[in-house]
Coordinates of C-alpha atoms and ligand atoms in Angstrom, one line a residue:
M955 CA -25.6 103.9 60.7
N956 CA -27.9 103.7 57.8
L957 CA -27.3 101.8 54.7
S958 CA -26.6 104.8 52.2
E959 CA -23.5 105.7 54.4
T960 CA -22.1 102.0 54.3
K961 CA -22.8 102.1 50.7
A962 CA -21.0 105.6 50.2
F963 CA -18.0 104.2 52.5
L964 CA -17.8 101.0 50.1
V965 CA -17.9 103.3 46.8
G966 CA -15.0 105.4 48.4
K967 CA -13.1 102.0 48.3
G968 CA -13.6 101.5 45.0
F969 CA -16.9 99.6 44.7
S970 CA -19.1 100.4 41.9
E971 CA -22.4 102.0 42.5
T972 CA -24.4 98.8 41.2
V973 CA -23.9 95.1 40.9
D974 CA -25.8 92.3 39.5
A975 CA -25.9 90.0 42.1
A976 CA -24.7 89.1 45.6
V977 CA -23.3 85.6 47.3
I978 CA -23.3 84.8 50.9
L979 CA -20.9 82.2 51.5
G980 CA -21.5 79.7 54.4
S981 CA -19.1 78.0 56.7
G982 CA -16.0 76.6 54.9
L983 CA -17.2 77.8 51.7
G984 CA -15.0 81.1 51.6
G985 CA -12.9 79.5 48.9
F986 CA -15.6 80.7 46.5
T987 CA -13.8 84.1 46.5
A988 CA -11.1 82.7 44.3
M989 CA -13.7 82.8 41.4
V990 CA -13.8 86.5 41.7
E991 CA -11.9 88.6 39.2
N992 CA -10.6 92.2 39.7
G993 CA -12.0 92.2 43.2
I994 CA -11.8 94.7 45.8
S995 CA -11.9 93.3 49.2
V996 CA -12.9 95.3 52.5
P997 CA -12.6 93.3 55.9
Y998 CA -15.9 93.6 57.7
Q999 CA -14.3 95.1 60.8
E1000 CA -13.6 98.2 58.6
I1001 CA -17.1 98.5 57.1
P1002 CA -19.4 100.9 59.2
G1003 CA -22.4 99.4 60.4
F1004 CA -21.2 96.0 60.3
P1005 CA -21.1 93.5 63.3
E1006 CA -18.2 91.5 64.0
V1007 CA -17.6 88.0 62.9
T1008 CA -16.3 85.6 65.1
V1009 CA -16.8 81.7 64.3
A1010 CA -13.6 80.1 63.0
G1011 CA -13.7 79.4 59.5
H1012 CA -15.3 82.7 58.5
G1013 CA -13.3 84.8 56.6
G1014 CA -15.0 88.2 57.3
E1015 CA -14.7 90.3 54.2
L1016 CA -16.7 91.7 51.5
I1017 CA -15.5 91.5 48.0
Q1018 CA -17.0 93.3 44.8
G1019 CA -15.7 92.1 41.6
M1020 CA -16.5 90.3 38.4
V1021 CA -17.7 86.5 38.2
G1022 CA -18.0 85.7 34.4
D1023 CA -20.0 88.6 33.0
K1024 CA -21.6 89.6 36.4
R1025 CA -20.6 92.2 38.9
V1026 CA -21.1 90.7 42.2
L1027 CA -20.8 91.3 46.0
V1028 CA -19.5 88.4 47.8
Y1029 CA -19.9 88.1 51.4
S1030 CA -17.3 85.6 53.1
G1031 CA -18.7 85.1 56.6
R1032 CA -22.0 85.9 57.9
F1033 CA -23.7 87.0 61.1
H1034 CA -25.6 84.2 62.9
H1035 CA -28.4 84.8 65.1
Y1036 CA -27.0 82.3 67.7
E1037 CA -23.8 84.7 68.0
G1038 CA -26.0 87.2 69.7
H1039 CA -26.9 89.4 66.7
P1040 CA -30.7 90.4 66.3
L1041 CA -32.3 89.2 63.1
E1042 CA -32.3 92.7 61.9
R1043 CA -28.4 92.6 61.8
T1044 CA -28.0 89.1 60.5
V1045 CA -29.6 90.6 57.3
I1046 CA -27.7 93.5 56.8
P1047 CA -25.6 91.9 53.9
V1048 CA -28.7 91.4 51.9
R1049 CA -30.1 95.0 52.5
I1050 CA -26.7 96.4 51.2
A1051 CA -26.9 94.1 48.1
S1052 CA -30.3 95.7 47.6
E1053 CA -28.8 99.1 48.1
F1054 CA -26.4 98.3 45.4
N1055 CA -29.3 97.4 43.2
A1056 CA -28.5 93.6 43.3
K1057 CA -31.2 91.5 41.3
S1058 CA -30.4 88.3 42.7
L1059 CA -28.9 86.5 45.9
V1060 CA -27.2 83.3 46.4
V1061 CA -27.0 82.1 50.1
S1062 CA -25.0 79.2 51.0
N1063 CA -24.5 77.0 54.2
A1064 CA -23.1 74.1 55.9
A1065 CA -25.8 71.8 57.3
G1066 CA -26.5 68.4 58.7
S1067 CA -28.3 65.9 57.0
I1068 CA -31.6 64.5 58.4
N1069 CA -32.4 62.6 55.2
T1070 CA -30.9 59.3 55.2
R1071 CA -30.7 59.0 51.5
F1072 CA -28.3 61.9 51.4
S1073 CA -24.6 61.6 51.8
V1074 CA -22.0 64.0 53.2
G1075 CA -20.7 66.2 50.4
D1076 CA -24.0 66.4 48.9
L1077 CA -25.2 69.8 47.6
M1078 CA -29.1 70.6 48.2
L1079 CA -30.9 73.4 46.7
I1080 CA -33.4 74.7 49.5
D1081 CA -37.1 74.6 47.9
D1082 CA -38.6 75.4 51.5
F1083 CA -37.9 75.6 55.1
M1084 CA -39.2 75.3 58.6
R1085 CA -38.5 77.6 61.4
F1086 CA -38.5 75.8 64.8
G1087 CA -40.1 77.8 67.2
F1088 CA -38.4 81.4 67.3
K1089 CA -38.8 84.7 65.2
S1090 CA -36.8 84.2 62.1
S1091 CA -37.7 87.2 59.8
T1092 CA -37.4 90.7 60.6
G1093 CA -41.2 91.9 59.8
N1094 CA -43.6 92.2 62.5
E1095 CA -46.3 90.9 60.2
M1096 CA -48.6 88.4 61.4
A1097 CA -49.2 87.3 57.6
S1098 CA -48.2 83.7 56.8
T1099 CA -45.0 83.4 55.0
R1100 CA -44.7 81.6 51.5
Y1101 CA -41.1 81.6 50.2
A1102 CA -41.2 80.9 46.5
N1103 CA -38.3 80.3 44.3
N1104 CA -39.4 77.6 41.7
N1105 CA -37.6 79.3 38.6
E1106 CA -34.3 79.7 40.5
I1107 CA -34.5 75.9 41.4
K1108 CA -35.1 74.9 37.9
L1109 CA -32.5 77.2 36.6
A1110 CA -30.0 75.5 39.3
H1111 CA -31.1 72.1 38.2
K1112 CA -30.3 72.9 34.5
V1113 CA -27.2 74.4 35.6
G1114 CA -26.1 71.2 37.5
L1115 CA -27.1 69.0 34.5
D1116 CA -25.0 70.9 32.1
L1117 CA -21.9 71.0 34.4
G1118 CA -22.4 67.3 35.4
I1119 CA -22.7 68.4 39.1
Q1120 CA -25.3 66.1 41.0
L1121 CA -27.8 68.1 43.2
R1122 CA -30.4 67.1 45.8
Q1123 CA -33.4 69.3 46.6
G1124 CA -35.1 69.4 49.8
T1125 CA -36.4 71.2 53.0
Y1126 CA -34.1 73.0 55.4
M1127 CA -35.0 73.4 59.3
F1128 CA -33.7 76.4 60.7
V1129 CA -32.5 76.1 64.2
K1130 CA -31.1 78.8 66.3
G1131 CA -28.3 76.7 67.8
P1132 CA -25.4 77.2 68.5
V1133 CA -25.7 73.8 69.9
Y1134 CA -26.4 70.7 67.8
E1135 CA -29.4 68.9 68.0
T1136 CA -30.4 65.9 70.0
S1137 CA -31.3 62.6 68.4
A1138 CA -34.9 63.0 69.4
E1139 CA -35.1 66.5 67.8
I1140 CA -33.5 65.0 64.6
R1141 CA -36.3 62.1 64.5
A1142 CA -38.8 64.7 65.0
F1143 CA -37.6 66.7 62.4
R1144 CA -37.6 63.9 59.8
Y1145 CA -41.1 63.1 60.8
L1146 CA -41.9 66.7 60.0
G1147 CA -40.6 66.3 56.5
A1148 CA -37.2 68.3 56.9
D1149 CA -34.1 67.0 55.0
A1150 CA -31.3 69.0 56.5
V1151 CA -30.9 71.3 59.6
G1152 CA -28.9 74.4 60.0
M1153 CA -28.6 77.5 61.8
S1154 CA -28.7 80.4 59.0
T1155 CA -29.9 81.2 55.7
V1156 CA -33.8 81.6 56.4
P1157 CA -33.5 85.1 57.5
E1158 CA -31.6 86.1 54.4
L1159 CA -33.8 84.1 51.9
L1160 CA -36.9 85.9 53.5
E1161 CA -35.2 89.5 53.5
A1162 CA -34.2 89.0 49.9
Q1163 CA -37.8 88.1 49.1
K1164 CA -39.1 91.0 50.9
L1165 CA -36.9 93.2 49.2
G1166 CA -37.7 91.8 45.7
L1167 CA -34.7 90.0 44.7
K1168 CA -34.7 86.6 43.2
S1169 CA -33.1 84.1 45.6
L1170 CA -31.6 80.9 45.9
G1171 CA -30.2 78.7 49.0
I1172 CA -27.7 76.1 48.5
T1173 CA -26.8 73.7 51.4
L1174 CA -23.9 71.8 51.6
I1175 CA -24.2 68.5 53.6
T1176 CA -21.0 68.6 55.9
N1177 CA -22.4 66.0 58.2
M1178 CA -25.2 63.5 59.0
S1179 CA -27.1 65.2 61.8
T1180 CA -27.2 63.6 65.3
G1181 CA -28.1 60.0 65.7
V1182 CA -28.1 59.4 61.8
S1183 CA -24.6 58.2 62.0
K1184 CA -22.4 57.5 65.1
Q1185 CA -19.8 60.0 64.5
K1186 CA -19.5 63.0 66.8
L1187 CA -19.9 66.3 65.2
E1188 CA -17.0 68.5 65.0
H1189 CA -16.7 72.2 63.6
G1190 CA -13.4 71.1 62.1
E1191 CA -14.9 68.4 59.6
I1192 CA -17.2 71.1 58.3
K1193 CA -14.0 72.9 56.8
E1194 CA -12.7 69.4 55.3
V1195 CA -15.9 68.7 53.6
A1196 CA -16.3 72.0 52.3
D1197 CA -12.8 71.8 50.9
S1198 CA -13.5 68.6 49.1
R1199 CA -16.5 70.1 47.4
K1200 CA -14.8 73.7 46.7
E1201 CA -14.4 73.2 42.9
D1202 CA -18.0 72.1 42.1
F1203 CA -19.4 74.6 44.5
G1204 CA -17.5 77.2 42.9
R1205 CA -18.7 76.3 39.2
L1206 CA -22.2 75.8 40.1
V1207 CA -22.6 79.2 41.6
A1208 CA -20.5 81.0 39.1
E1209 CA -22.7 79.5 36.6
I1210 CA -25.9 80.1 38.3
L1211 CA -25.1 83.9 38.9
Q1212 CA -24.7 84.0 34.8
R1213 CA -28.3 82.8 34.5
M1214 CA -30.1 84.2 37.1
Ligands
HPA644 N1 -27.0 70.9 62.9 C1 -27.0 72.2 63.1 N2 -26.1 72.9 62.2 C2 -25.3 72.5 61.4 C3 -25.0 71.1 61.4 C4 -26.0 70.1 62.3 O1 -25.8 69.1 62.2 N3 -24.0 70.8 60.6 C5 -23.5 72.0 60.1 N4 -24.5 73.0 60.6

């Protein structure tokens, strides 16, 4: 299945041929779809070329509609490498966004905090990332990777100030998962300079950069990572924390989309 066939299918469902931007929603953040006006929604399982979504808490639908003045593709639910999808497939949403001529991409995720100064519920802008020991972008090139999104980070901080939403900034450690980390791994990651740890987002950001889209990654801290607090980690908590920040997250992303 090539991307132009996927696009043709979606246009057949009523999608416009072009969009301004795309948003990929992480675990528990599916509530953002309420920000979309005049949206047309298509379940992932109907879309030719789309893999199936399995993790609880992921809606699994693609919506095209308006957020403020911008026409946006919103992906509620994502494809994780740990679910067995090859990296090439985890970035299909980004490639489709590019096929619709999206100029910018906001990618969100739930992650554990490594930084002891952060708290559960914090929103963190991803200014750089680390990839721990496995292939994490789709290219075969051996060239070094420099991910650069300084302008988008600046813009997001400005939006945060204007809306009165406190934002953190930091480095995201990408692990394959699906198991959570050991305390020793978290200590090591902290020593290396990582602020948060999660199992997604990096392939999508790199693909966006490769395709020439402006990109911004936003992490919601849903738990302190292993060993940082005594609490045991459970997937259910992610949803609770995400729900408690739903409103701020929605306002933040909606306004970033207007200005990006
Ligand atoms: N580790 C890895 N991925 C995660 C975590 C975590 O603590 N929390 C949410 N996603």
